Short mmCIF file of C-alpha atoms and ligand atoms in Angstrom, two decimals:
data_model
loop_
_atom_site.label_atom_id
_atom_site.label_comp_id
_atom_site.label_asym_id
_atom_site.label_seq_id
_atom_site.Cartn_x
_atom_site.Cartn_y
_atom_site.Cartn_z
CA MET A 13 -2.68 17.09 29.38
CA HIS A 14 0.74 15.75 30.29
CA THR A 15 2.04 12.98 28.11
CA VAL A 16 4.08 10.11 29.46
CA ALA A 17 7.50 8.87 28.41
CA LYS A 18 10.31 6.49 29.19
CA LEU A 19 13.84 7.74 29.71
CA VAL A 20 16.80 5.49 28.94
CA ASP A 21 20.07 6.71 30.46
CA THR A 22 22.48 4.63 28.42
CA SER A 23 25.40 5.65 30.64
CA THR A 24 24.04 3.58 33.54
CA CYS A 25 22.84 0.52 31.65
CA ILE A 26 24.82 -2.54 32.78
CA GLY A 27 23.33 -4.94 30.24
CA CYS A 28 21.68 -7.16 32.85
CA LYS A 29 18.62 -7.72 30.62
CA ALA A 30 16.21 -7.54 33.53
CA CYS A 31 13.99 -5.30 31.38
CA GLU A 32 13.94 -7.92 28.63
CA VAL A 33 12.81 -10.60 31.06
CA ALA A 34 10.21 -8.33 32.66
CA CYS A 35 8.80 -7.48 29.23
CA GLN A 36 8.58 -11.14 28.26
CA GLU A 37 6.95 -12.04 31.56
CA TRP A 38 4.42 -9.24 31.72
CA ASN A 39 3.38 -9.68 28.11
CA ASP A 40 3.28 -13.46 28.44
CA GLN A 41 5.45 -14.14 25.40
CA ASP A 42 6.18 -17.60 24.08
CA PHE A 43 9.90 -17.05 23.86
CA THR A 44 11.91 -18.88 21.22
CA ILE A 45 15.57 -18.37 20.43
CA SER A 46 15.63 -17.24 16.82
CA GLY A 47 19.34 -16.92 16.22
CA PHE A 48 22.73 -16.58 17.85
CA ASP A 49 25.42 -14.46 16.27
CA GLY A 50 28.25 -14.69 18.74
CA SER A 51 27.49 -11.54 20.72
CA TYR A 52 26.10 -10.91 24.19
CA GLN A 53 22.89 -9.62 22.66
CA THR A 54 19.89 -11.88 23.35
CA LEU A 55 18.68 -11.87 19.73
CA PRO A 56 19.95 -10.24 16.54
CA ASP A 57 16.84 -8.06 16.31
CA LEU A 58 13.33 -7.43 17.64
CA GLU A 59 10.77 -10.19 17.07
CA HIS A 60 6.97 -10.35 17.03
CA ASN A 61 7.27 -11.95 20.50
CA PHE A 62 10.30 -9.98 21.70
CA TRP A 63 9.60 -6.26 22.01
CA ASN A 64 12.44 -4.99 24.15
CA LEU A 65 16.02 -5.69 23.12
CA ILE A 66 19.21 -4.46 24.74
CA LYS A 67 21.56 -3.86 21.84
CA PHE A 68 25.16 -4.69 22.75
CA ASN A 69 26.81 -2.39 20.23
CA GLU A 70 30.49 -3.31 20.21
CA LEU A 71 32.97 -0.50 19.68
CA SER A 72 36.73 -0.25 19.93
CA ARG A 73 38.02 2.46 22.25
CA GLU A 74 40.98 4.74 21.57
CA ASP A 75 43.18 2.63 23.86
CA GLY A 76 42.45 -0.44 21.78
CA GLN A 77 40.07 -2.04 24.26
CA MET A 78 36.52 -2.90 23.27
CA THR A 79 33.49 -1.29 24.85
CA TRP A 80 29.74 -1.65 24.62
CA ASN A 81 27.36 1.15 23.77
CA MET A 82 24.40 -0.61 25.30
CA ALA A 83 21.01 0.74 24.34
CA LYS A 84 17.51 -0.51 24.95
CA TYR A 85 15.64 -0.82 21.67
CA GLN A 86 11.86 -0.87 21.33
CA CYS A 87 8.96 1.11 19.91
CA MET A 88 9.81 4.81 20.26
CA HIS A 89 6.18 5.99 20.56
CA CYS A 90 6.74 8.82 18.09
CA VAL A 91 4.77 12.04 18.40
CA ASP A 92 4.09 11.69 14.65
CA PRO A 93 4.03 7.90 14.14
CA GLY A 94 4.76 6.55 10.65
CA CYS A 95 2.91 3.31 11.46
CA LEU A 96 -0.26 5.21 12.31
CA ARG A 97 -0.07 7.20 9.08
CA SER A 98 0.32 4.00 7.04
CA CYS A 99 -2.38 1.84 8.64
CA PRO A 100 -5.45 1.23 6.43
CA ALA A 101 -7.58 -0.38 9.19
CA PRO A 102 -9.31 2.29 11.28
CA GLY A 103 -8.50 1.81 14.95
CA ALA A 104 -5.89 -0.92 14.49
CA ILE A 105 -3.22 1.59 15.51
CA PHE A 106 -4.16 4.45 17.79
CA GLN A 107 -2.39 7.18 19.68
CA GLN A 108 -3.60 7.80 23.20
CA LYS A 109 -3.90 11.27 24.68
CA ASP A 110 -0.95 10.39 26.91
CA GLY A 111 1.20 9.80 23.81
CA ILE A 112 1.30 6.01 23.86
CA VAL A 113 1.02 4.44 20.38
CA ASP A 114 -0.72 1.10 20.69
CA PHE A 115 -2.20 -1.63 18.47
CA ASN A 116 -5.66 -3.17 18.66
CA HIS A 117 -5.04 -6.66 17.36
CA ASP A 118 -8.73 -7.39 16.83
CA LEU A 119 -8.78 -4.70 14.15
CA CYS A 120 -5.34 -5.37 12.61
CA ILE A 121 -5.60 -7.04 9.19
CA GLY A 122 -1.93 -7.95 8.92
CA CYS A 123 -1.12 -5.95 5.80
CA GLY A 124 2.28 -4.95 7.18
CA TYR A 125 2.05 -1.33 5.96
CA CYS A 126 3.05 -0.15 9.46
CA ILE A 127 6.30 -2.11 9.23
CA THR A 128 7.19 -0.17 6.11
CA GLY A 129 5.99 3.16 7.52
CA CYS A 130 7.97 2.89 10.77
CA PRO A 131 11.19 4.96 10.65
CA PHE A 132 12.71 2.75 13.38
CA ASP A 133 11.84 -0.65 11.86
CA VAL A 134 10.06 -1.82 15.00
CA PRO A 135 6.70 -3.58 14.29
CA ARG A 136 6.92 -7.28 13.48
CA LEU A 137 4.39 -9.56 11.75
CA SER A 138 3.60 -12.73 13.66
CA PRO A 139 3.71 -15.81 11.40
CA ASN A 140 1.10 -17.42 13.66
CA SER A 141 -1.60 -14.81 14.12
CA LYS A 142 -0.67 -12.78 10.96
CA LYS A 143 -0.95 -9.64 13.05
CA VAL A 144 1.65 -7.08 13.99
CA TYR A 145 3.18 -6.63 17.44
CA LYS A 146 5.42 -4.19 19.25
CA CYS A 147 5.98 -2.56 22.66
CA SER A 148 2.76 -1.03 24.01
CA LEU A 149 4.62 1.04 26.60
CA CYS A 150 2.68 -1.25 28.94
CA SER A 151 -0.50 0.69 28.29
CA ASP A 152 -2.30 -2.00 30.31
CA ARG A 153 -0.12 -1.13 33.33
CA THR A 154 0.06 2.64 32.92
CA ALA A 155 -3.74 2.77 32.59
CA VAL A 156 -4.01 1.62 36.21
CA GLY A 157 -1.18 3.76 37.53
CA LEU A 158 1.65 1.22 37.32
CA GLU A 159 4.95 1.96 35.64
CA PRO A 160 5.95 -0.17 32.61
CA ALA A 161 7.37 -3.61 33.42
CA CYS A 162 10.85 -2.83 32.07
CA ILE A 163 11.12 0.26 34.27
CA LYS A 164 9.95 -1.65 37.33
CA ALA A 165 12.65 -4.28 36.79
CA CYS A 166 15.64 -2.04 36.11
CA PRO A 167 18.12 -2.36 39.01
CA THR A 168 20.25 0.72 38.21
CA ASN A 169 17.55 3.34 37.67
CA CYS A 170 18.83 3.62 34.15
CA LEU A 171 15.14 3.56 33.14
CA THR A 172 12.69 6.18 34.37
CA PHE A 173 8.97 6.59 33.70
CA GLY A 174 7.21 9.94 34.05
CA THR A 175 5.71 12.84 32.18
CA ARG A 176 7.55 13.73 29.02
CA GLU A 177 8.15 17.30 30.17
CA ASP A 178 9.77 16.15 33.43
CA LEU A 179 11.86 13.52 31.72
CA ILE A 180 13.24 15.96 29.16
CA GLN A 181 14.41 18.15 32.08
CA ILE A 182 15.89 15.19 33.93
CA ALA A 183 17.58 14.02 30.73
CA ASN A 184 19.12 17.42 30.08
CA ALA A 185 20.35 17.62 33.67
CA ARG A 186 21.88 14.16 33.38
CA ALA A 187 23.57 15.11 30.09
CA GLY A 188 24.99 18.15 31.90
CA GLU A 189 26.44 15.88 34.61
CA LEU A 190 28.02 13.65 32.00
CA LYS A 191 29.58 16.69 30.32
CA GLN A 192 31.14 17.70 33.64
CA ASP A 193 32.42 14.16 34.00
CA GLY A 194 34.35 14.61 30.79
CA HIS A 195 31.89 13.34 28.18
CA ALA A 196 31.85 16.57 26.19
CA GLY A 197 29.52 15.16 23.55
CA ALA A 198 26.79 14.03 25.95
CA GLY A 199 23.22 14.95 25.05
CA ILE A 200 19.70 13.67 24.66
CA TYR A 201 18.07 11.74 21.81
CA ASN A 202 14.58 13.01 21.00
CA PRO A 203 14.56 13.08 17.18
CA GLU A 204 12.84 16.07 15.61
CA GLY A 205 12.07 14.34 12.31
CA VAL A 206 9.21 12.37 13.90
CA GLY A 207 8.07 15.28 16.07
CA GLY A 208 10.00 13.91 19.05
CA THR A 209 9.49 10.58 20.78
CA HIS A 210 7.98 9.26 23.98
CA VAL A 211 11.09 7.17 24.55
CA LEU A 212 14.01 9.48 25.32
CA TYR A 213 17.69 8.66 25.61
CA VAL A 214 20.71 10.17 27.31
CA LEU A 215 23.74 9.37 25.16
CA LYS A 216 27.39 9.96 26.04
CA ASP A 217 27.99 10.71 22.38
CA ALA A 218 24.82 12.42 21.17
CA ALA A 219 26.34 13.35 17.81
CA ASP A 220 26.64 9.68 16.89
CA PRO A 221 23.40 7.90 17.84
CA GLU A 222 24.21 5.23 15.27
CA SER A 223 26.92 3.91 17.57
CA TYR A 224 24.00 3.06 19.89
CA GLY A 225 22.02 1.43 17.12
CA LEU A 226 19.68 4.43 16.86
CA PRO A 227 19.04 6.08 13.47
CA LYS A 228 20.69 9.46 13.09
CA ALA A 229 17.83 11.48 11.61
CA PRO A 230 14.72 9.27 11.54
CA LYS A 231 11.84 10.57 9.44
CA ILE A 232 8.67 9.08 8.01
CA PRO A 233 9.93 7.76 4.62
CA TRP A 234 9.16 10.18 1.80
CA THR A 235 7.43 7.50 -0.26
CA VAL A 236 5.06 6.94 2.66
CA SER A 237 4.30 10.66 3.01
CA LEU A 238 3.76 10.96 -0.73
CA TRP A 239 1.54 7.87 -0.76
CA GLN A 240 -0.69 8.99 2.10
CA GLY A 241 -0.80 12.61 0.88
CA PRO A 242 -0.70 13.81 -2.74
CA VAL A 243 -1.18 10.33 -4.23
CA LYS A 244 -4.49 9.91 -2.44
CA TRP A 245 -5.69 13.34 -3.58
CA LEU A 246 -4.68 12.75 -7.18
CA GLY A 247 -6.30 9.32 -7.12
CA ASN A 248 -9.55 10.71 -5.72
CA LEU A 249 -9.47 13.29 -8.50
CA VAL A 250 -9.06 10.53 -11.10
CA PHE A 251 -11.98 8.52 -9.66
CA THR A 252 -14.45 11.39 -9.26
CA GLY A 253 -13.20 13.16 -12.39
CA GLY A 254 -13.61 9.96 -14.40
CA ILE A 255 -17.17 9.33 -13.26
CA LEU A 256 -18.29 12.96 -13.54
CA GLY A 257 -16.46 13.35 -16.84
CA ALA A 258 -18.26 10.36 -18.34
CA PHE A 259 -21.59 11.61 -17.03
CA PHE A 260 -21.24 15.12 -18.42
CA HIS A 261 -19.85 13.86 -21.70
CA TYR A 262 -23.07 11.91 -22.10
CA LEU A 263 -25.18 14.93 -21.20
CA ARG A 264 -23.35 17.15 -23.67
CA TYR A 265 -22.70 14.80 -26.61
CA GLY A 266 -24.94 11.80 -26.04
CA PRO A 267 -24.24 8.35 -27.41
CA LYS A 268 -22.44 7.63 -30.66
CA PRO A 269 -24.80 7.31 -33.61
CA THR A 270 -24.87 3.58 -34.36
CA GLY A 271 -26.03 3.72 -37.93
CA ASP A 272 -29.24 1.80 -37.34
CA GLU A 273 -31.39 3.76 -34.93
CA GLU A 274 -34.94 2.67 -35.45
CA GLY A 275 -37.78 5.12 -35.50
CA ILE A 276 -35.60 8.17 -34.96
CA ASP A 277 -35.56 10.97 -37.49
CA ALA A 278 -32.33 12.58 -36.50
CA MET B 24 -36.95 -6.38 -42.34
CA ARG B 25 -34.57 -7.53 -39.64
CA ALA B 26 -30.84 -7.20 -40.22
CA ARG B 27 -28.68 -10.29 -39.92
CA PRO B 28 -26.47 -10.16 -36.81
CA VAL B 29 -22.73 -9.82 -37.40
CA HIS B 30 -20.61 -12.15 -35.28
CA ARG B 31 -18.07 -10.09 -33.31
CA PHE B 32 -16.79 -11.87 -30.19
CA SER B 33 -16.38 -15.62 -29.74
CA PHE B 34 -17.53 -17.36 -26.59
CA ALA B 35 -13.91 -17.72 -25.44
CA GLU B 36 -13.29 -14.01 -25.90
CA ARG B 37 -16.40 -13.11 -23.96
CA ALA B 38 -15.69 -15.59 -21.17
CA ILE B 39 -12.14 -14.29 -20.69
CA HIS B 40 -13.33 -10.71 -20.84
CA TRP B 41 -15.97 -11.18 -18.15
CA LEU B 42 -13.79 -13.25 -15.85
CA ALA B 43 -11.21 -10.48 -16.10
CA ALA B 44 -13.92 -7.90 -15.42
CA LEU B 45 -15.15 -9.75 -12.33
CA SER B 46 -11.70 -10.29 -10.88
CA PHE B 47 -10.81 -6.66 -11.61
CA LEU B 48 -13.96 -5.47 -9.89
CA TYR B 49 -13.11 -7.51 -6.82
CA ALA B 50 -9.45 -6.41 -6.83
CA ALA B 51 -10.42 -2.77 -7.29
CA LEU B 52 -13.11 -2.73 -4.58
CA SER B 53 -11.00 -4.69 -2.08
CA GLY B 54 -8.01 -2.46 -2.87
CA LEU B 55 -10.06 0.70 -2.51
CA ALA B 56 -11.20 -0.54 0.91
CA LEU B 57 -7.62 0.08 2.03
CA TRP B 58 -7.19 3.24 -0.01
CA SER B 59 -8.89 5.44 2.55
CA HIS B 60 -10.49 5.01 5.97
CA HIS B 61 -13.63 6.51 4.39
CA LEU B 62 -13.83 3.51 2.05
CA TYR B 63 -13.09 0.87 4.68
CA TRP B 64 -16.79 -0.09 4.73
CA LEU B 65 -16.02 -1.83 1.43
CA ALA B 66 -13.87 -4.27 3.44
CA THR B 67 -16.84 -4.95 5.71
CA VAL B 68 -19.04 -5.62 2.68
CA LEU B 69 -16.39 -7.97 1.24
CA GLY B 70 -16.22 -10.12 4.35
CA GLY B 71 -14.13 -8.05 6.76
CA GLY B 72 -10.65 -6.58 6.86
CA VAL B 73 -8.76 -9.84 7.27
CA ALA B 74 -10.67 -11.49 4.41
CA THR B 75 -10.00 -8.43 2.24
CA ARG B 76 -6.29 -8.44 2.95
CA TRP B 77 -6.20 -12.16 2.20
CA GLY B 78 -8.40 -12.11 -0.88
CA HIS B 79 -7.23 -8.99 -2.67
CA PRO B 80 -3.84 -10.31 -3.79
CA TRP B 81 -5.45 -13.55 -4.98
CA GLY B 82 -8.11 -11.63 -6.90
CA GLY B 83 -5.37 -9.46 -8.38
CA THR B 84 -3.33 -12.49 -9.37
CA VAL B 85 -6.33 -14.11 -11.09
CA PHE B 86 -6.89 -10.83 -12.94
CA ALA B 87 -3.25 -10.74 -14.01
CA PHE B 88 -3.55 -14.27 -15.43
CA LEU B 89 -6.66 -13.26 -17.38
CA VAL B 90 -4.85 -10.23 -18.77
CA GLY B 91 -2.22 -12.73 -19.86
CA ALA B 92 -4.95 -14.73 -21.62
CA MET B 93 -6.24 -11.58 -23.34
CA PHE B 94 -2.70 -10.88 -24.42
CA LEU B 95 -2.49 -14.30 -26.04
CA ILE B 96 -5.74 -13.99 -27.98
CA TRP B 97 -5.63 -10.28 -28.84
CA ALA B 98 -2.05 -8.97 -28.87
CA ARG B 99 -1.65 -9.55 -32.63
CA GLN B 100 -4.88 -7.73 -33.47
CA MET B 101 -3.95 -4.87 -31.16
CA ARG B 102 -0.84 -3.81 -33.11
CA LEU B 103 -1.10 -0.14 -34.02
CA ASP B 104 -0.94 0.67 -37.74
CA SER B 105 -0.52 4.09 -39.32
CA ASP B 106 -4.31 4.59 -39.53
CA ASP B 107 -4.53 4.00 -35.78
CA ARG B 108 -1.87 6.61 -35.16
CA THR B 109 -3.75 9.16 -37.23
CA TRP B 110 -6.92 8.17 -35.40
CA LEU B 111 -5.23 8.73 -32.03
CA ARG B 112 -3.96 12.16 -33.07
CA ASN B 113 -7.58 13.05 -33.84
CA ALA B 114 -9.12 11.28 -30.85
CA LYS B 115 -10.67 14.56 -29.74
CA LYS B 116 -12.84 14.57 -32.87
CA TYR B 117 -13.96 11.03 -32.08
CA ALA B 118 -14.96 12.15 -28.59
CA VAL B 119 -17.34 14.81 -29.98
CA HIS B 120 -18.79 12.55 -32.73
CA ASP B 121 -17.16 14.59 -35.49
CA GLU B 122 -15.76 11.60 -37.33
CA ALA B 123 -15.64 12.91 -40.88
CA GLY B 124 -11.85 13.13 -41.13
CA LEU B 125 -11.02 10.07 -39.02
CA PRO B 126 -9.42 7.02 -40.62
CA GLU B 127 -11.65 3.96 -40.61
CA ALA B 128 -11.17 1.54 -37.74
CA GLY B 129 -10.40 -2.17 -38.06
CA ARG B 130 -11.64 -4.73 -35.56
CA PHE B 131 -10.39 -2.41 -32.81
CA ASN B 132 -9.88 1.34 -33.06
CA GLY B 133 -6.79 3.22 -31.88
CA GLY B 134 -8.35 4.06 -28.52
CA GLN B 135 -9.26 0.45 -27.80
CA LYS B 136 -5.74 -0.63 -28.69
CA MET B 137 -4.22 1.95 -26.38
CA LEU B 138 -6.50 0.79 -23.57
CA PHE B 139 -5.35 -2.77 -24.17
CA TRP B 140 -1.63 -1.95 -24.09
CA GLY B 141 -2.10 0.42 -21.17
CA GLN B 142 -3.80 -2.29 -19.11
CA VAL B 143 -1.13 -4.85 -20.04
CA VAL B 144 1.64 -2.57 -18.77
CA LEU B 145 -0.26 -1.41 -15.68
CA THR B 146 -1.17 -4.99 -14.76
CA LEU B 147 2.47 -6.04 -14.91
CA LEU B 148 3.33 -3.15 -12.58
CA LEU B 149 0.44 -4.03 -10.26
CA LEU B 150 1.56 -7.64 -10.16
CA ALA B 151 5.19 -6.79 -9.43
CA SER B 152 4.43 -4.21 -6.73
CA GLY B 153 1.53 -6.29 -5.41
CA VAL B 154 3.67 -9.35 -4.79
CA ILE B 155 6.06 -7.19 -2.77
CA LEU B 156 3.15 -5.93 -0.63
CA TRP B 157 1.82 -9.47 -0.36
CA PHE B 158 4.86 -10.84 1.50
CA PRO B 159 6.35 -7.88 3.36
CA GLU B 160 8.27 -10.18 5.71
CA TRP B 161 10.37 -11.53 2.82
CA MET B 162 10.98 -8.25 1.03
CA PRO B 163 13.86 -5.78 1.45
CA ARG B 164 12.78 -2.48 2.96
CA ASN B 165 13.56 -0.44 -0.18
CA PHE B 166 11.37 -2.70 -2.29
CA ARG B 167 8.50 -2.25 0.14
CA LEU B 168 8.95 1.52 0.22
CA ALA B 169 8.77 1.60 -3.59
CA ALA B 170 5.85 -0.81 -3.84
CA ILE B 171 3.74 1.06 -1.32
CA LEU B 172 3.97 4.11 -3.58
CA ILE B 173 3.79 2.44 -6.99
CA HIS B 174 0.91 0.01 -6.36
CA PRO B 175 -1.73 2.62 -5.46
CA ILE B 176 -0.57 5.05 -8.18
CA VAL B 177 -0.83 2.37 -10.85
CA ALA B 178 -4.11 1.13 -9.39
CA ALA B 179 -5.59 4.63 -9.62
CA GLY B 180 -4.48 4.92 -13.25
CA SER B 181 -5.88 1.49 -14.02
CA ILE B 182 -9.24 2.18 -12.36
CA GLY B 183 -9.42 5.54 -14.18
CA MET B 184 -8.94 3.79 -17.53
CA ILE B 185 -11.56 1.21 -16.64
CA ILE B 186 -14.09 3.92 -15.77
CA LEU B 187 -13.61 5.27 -19.28
CA HIS B 188 -13.79 1.75 -20.72
CA ILE B 189 -17.05 0.96 -18.93
CA TYR B 190 -18.59 4.23 -20.13
CA MET B 191 -17.55 3.56 -23.72
CA GLY B 192 -18.77 -0.03 -23.59
CA THR B 193 -22.21 0.83 -22.21
CA ALA B 194 -23.78 4.28 -22.50
CA ALA B 195 -21.42 5.95 -24.96
CA VAL B 196 -21.55 3.38 -27.76
CA PRO B 197 -24.92 1.62 -27.81
CA GLY B 198 -24.63 -1.93 -29.10
CA SER B 199 -21.18 -2.54 -27.61
CA PHE B 200 -22.44 -4.09 -24.42
CA ARG B 201 -24.57 -6.57 -26.33
CA ALA B 202 -21.53 -7.36 -28.48
CA MET B 203 -19.60 -8.46 -25.41
CA ILE B 204 -22.58 -10.29 -23.86
CA ARG B 205 -24.18 -12.03 -26.84
CA GLY B 206 -21.27 -11.81 -29.24
CA TRP B 207 -22.98 -10.08 -32.17
CA VAL B 208 -23.60 -6.58 -33.53
CA THR B 209 -25.89 -5.11 -36.19
CA PRO B 210 -24.55 -4.38 -39.68
CA GLY B 211 -25.20 -0.69 -39.03
CA TRP B 212 -23.07 -0.81 -35.90
CA ALA B 213 -20.27 -2.60 -37.71
CA THR B 214 -20.37 -0.14 -40.61
CA SER B 215 -20.32 2.97 -38.49
CA HIS B 216 -17.74 1.90 -35.87
CA HIS B 217 -15.47 -0.67 -37.49
CA PRO B 218 -15.93 -0.36 -41.26
CA LYS B 219 -12.53 -1.76 -42.21
CA TRP B 220 -13.18 -4.88 -40.11
CA TYR B 221 -16.72 -5.27 -41.48
CA ARG B 222 -15.51 -5.15 -45.07
CA GLU B 223 -12.86 -7.74 -44.33
CA ILE B 224 -15.21 -10.23 -42.72
CA SER B 225 -17.88 -9.62 -45.37
CA LYS B 226 -15.47 -10.67 -48.12
CA ASN B 227 -15.62 -14.31 -47.11
C1 LIG C 320 -1.84 -8.10 -9.90
C2 LIG C 320 -1.89 -8.65 -8.73
C3 LIG C 320 -2.09 -7.86 -7.46
C4 LIG C 320 -1.50 -8.16 -6.28
C5 LIG C 320 -0.58 -9.35 -6.02
C6 LIG C 320 -1.91 -7.16 -5.33
C7 LIG C 320 -1.52 -7.11 -4.01
C8 LIG C 320 -1.85 -6.13 -3.11
C9 LIG C 320 -1.53 -6.16 -1.72
C10 LIG C 320 -0.78 -7.28 -1.03
C11 LIG C 320 -2.04 -5.04 -1.15
C12 LIG C 320 -1.96 -4.72 0.32
C13 LIG C 320 -3.24 -4.98 1.04
C14 LIG C 320 -4.01 -6.19 0.71
O1 LIG C 320 -3.48 -7.32 0.71
O2 LIG C 320 -5.22 -6.05 0.46
C15 LIG C 320 -2.67 -4.27 -2.20
C16 LIG C 320 -3.27 -3.03 -2.05
C17 LIG C 320 -4.00 -2.37 -3.04
N1 LIG C 320 -4.24 -2.84 -4.32
FE1 LIG C 320 -3.47 -4.55 -5.10
N2 LIG C 320 -2.74 -6.26 -5.94
C18 LIG C 320 -2.90 -6.67 -7.25
C19 LIG C 320 -3.71 -6.08 -8.21
C20 LIG C 320 -4.49 -4.96 -7.99
C21 LIG C 320 -5.46 -4.45 -8.92
C22 LIG C 320 -5.82 -5.06 -10.26
C23 LIG C 320 -5.99 -3.34 -8.35
C24 LIG C 320 -7.08 -2.44 -8.88
C25 LIG C 320 -6.94 -1.73 -9.91
C26 LIG C 320 -5.33 -3.12 -7.08
C27 LIG C 320 -5.56 -2.07 -6.24
C28 LIG C 320 -5.05 -1.93 -4.97
C29 LIG C 320 -5.27 -0.80 -4.12
C30 LIG C 320 -6.11 0.45 -4.46
C31 LIG C 320 -4.63 -1.09 -2.91
C32 LIG C 320 -4.59 -0.19 -1.67
C33 LIG C 320 -3.46 0.76 -1.78
C34 LIG C 320 -3.43 1.70 -0.63
O3 LIG C 320 -3.56 1.25 0.51
O4 LIG C 320 -3.24 2.90 -0.86
N3 LIG C 320 -4.43 -4.14 -6.88
N4 LIG C 320 -2.55 -4.96 -3.38
S1 LIG C 321 -0.45 -4.66 9.84
FE1 LIG C 321 -2.23 -4.14 11.16
S2 LIG C 321 -1.53 -2.41 12.40
FE2 LIG C 321 -0.03 -2.63 10.72
S3 LIG C 321 -0.78 -1.21 9.12
FE3 LIG C 321 -1.71 -3.22 8.64
S4 LIG C 321 -3.70 -3.21 9.70
FE4 LIG C 321 -2.50 -1.50 10.58
#
């Protein structure tokens, strides 16, 4: 089965924020301004009711002018999602066959483990519903053959929706074009540490994703892997070993003599 | 002839012990509900996932307070003396009922004292890591990453010790359970398990 993906060609993003508006509209968010820090960016960071943020990363160019490395930020829909591995509530986070990682809010218990497990720091706890929210890759649109709202709204075709295989090819071709145009470092962002992602980027400077606000080598945190792996096995061993150990100790040695057993000639 | 009962645990001691036991049971079961998807049915039994996530930290906090109360009433009696250290070095003999060479125990033996101190330390760790997990939105990421590893490890150790404790207090040492329920033991029990203590209280 083909999996789906979004492609973000950062070289053609003009920072118009149409995708932000489309996301807010389609997902019916009660938008509130949470903070203003003197930049063109709508908000400092993602919010429980703001799932799609264009980061206006400000950089100074060699000629002394400033430039923006604009990059759309949202859930990356990892192939190996840290949130899914952390979640204690069966079904609250699920990964569809098409690769979309989505939340079922009826089953979410609001523990926030997924926030800690996410290598991209994307899920956000709502103070109102005490549940966690993030981009669903518009699973409610893609399920009926529509493209995600952000993609639909993008005026420059900077955003593309399609199968992941196709998009990786398109992304590589686009990176090739950028190289010919003089951006020698152009390449795609599809981080290996999480098995790849279903949100792909074309970057003019692929060696420095951090200048786009993307982590350089994202991985499920080692404490999370340790917790959901060896720690669980060792713990299960302690629980079953403890109960079985007590039981067999009793079978082998019996109770302690109490000094006043009645009617027993031991 | 019936032996006169020996008073062992006051009502306050028993009340604190059993409140701690109840809150621990709730904290452990509600925590284990999140330990594995295979145990999530525990959350259903305890009122659902949301209720479990809400109630567990409160149950744990109540337990931590009761451990604090036990610390206040017992810490002094739980100090290890040289007899206790010898006892602990020979704990294996105690486990197989070969007690000939073991030093006599006071009101609590070396193993009980170690359980006490172990639970005090583990409860402090559970409380510290638990509070971090309680309010993830206020906590720095590194704290959360540490707590998510430490809390379940410490919980597993703590539950393991309690399994041993429950076995010792029920099947393994007959008479102990009644001591914690009714507060008294038989003279034979006192002589064979805590002779030093029995001599002391018999003096007055
Ligand atoms: C001392 C105060 C405690 C606090 C504040 C606390 C808090 C928490 C919180 C916030 C969670 C996350 C999920 C939830 O809310 O249910 C959690 C998980 C857990 N707690 Fe506690 N807890 C405490 C004590 C305990 C105790 C006494 C035990 C049992 C020995 C325990 C065992 C667990 C376990 C097994 C988990 C699940 C870990 C996992 O998902 O792997 N906790 N605790
Ligand atoms: S907050 Fe909800 S979705 Fe996130 S790990 Fe907890 S139960 Fe799962």
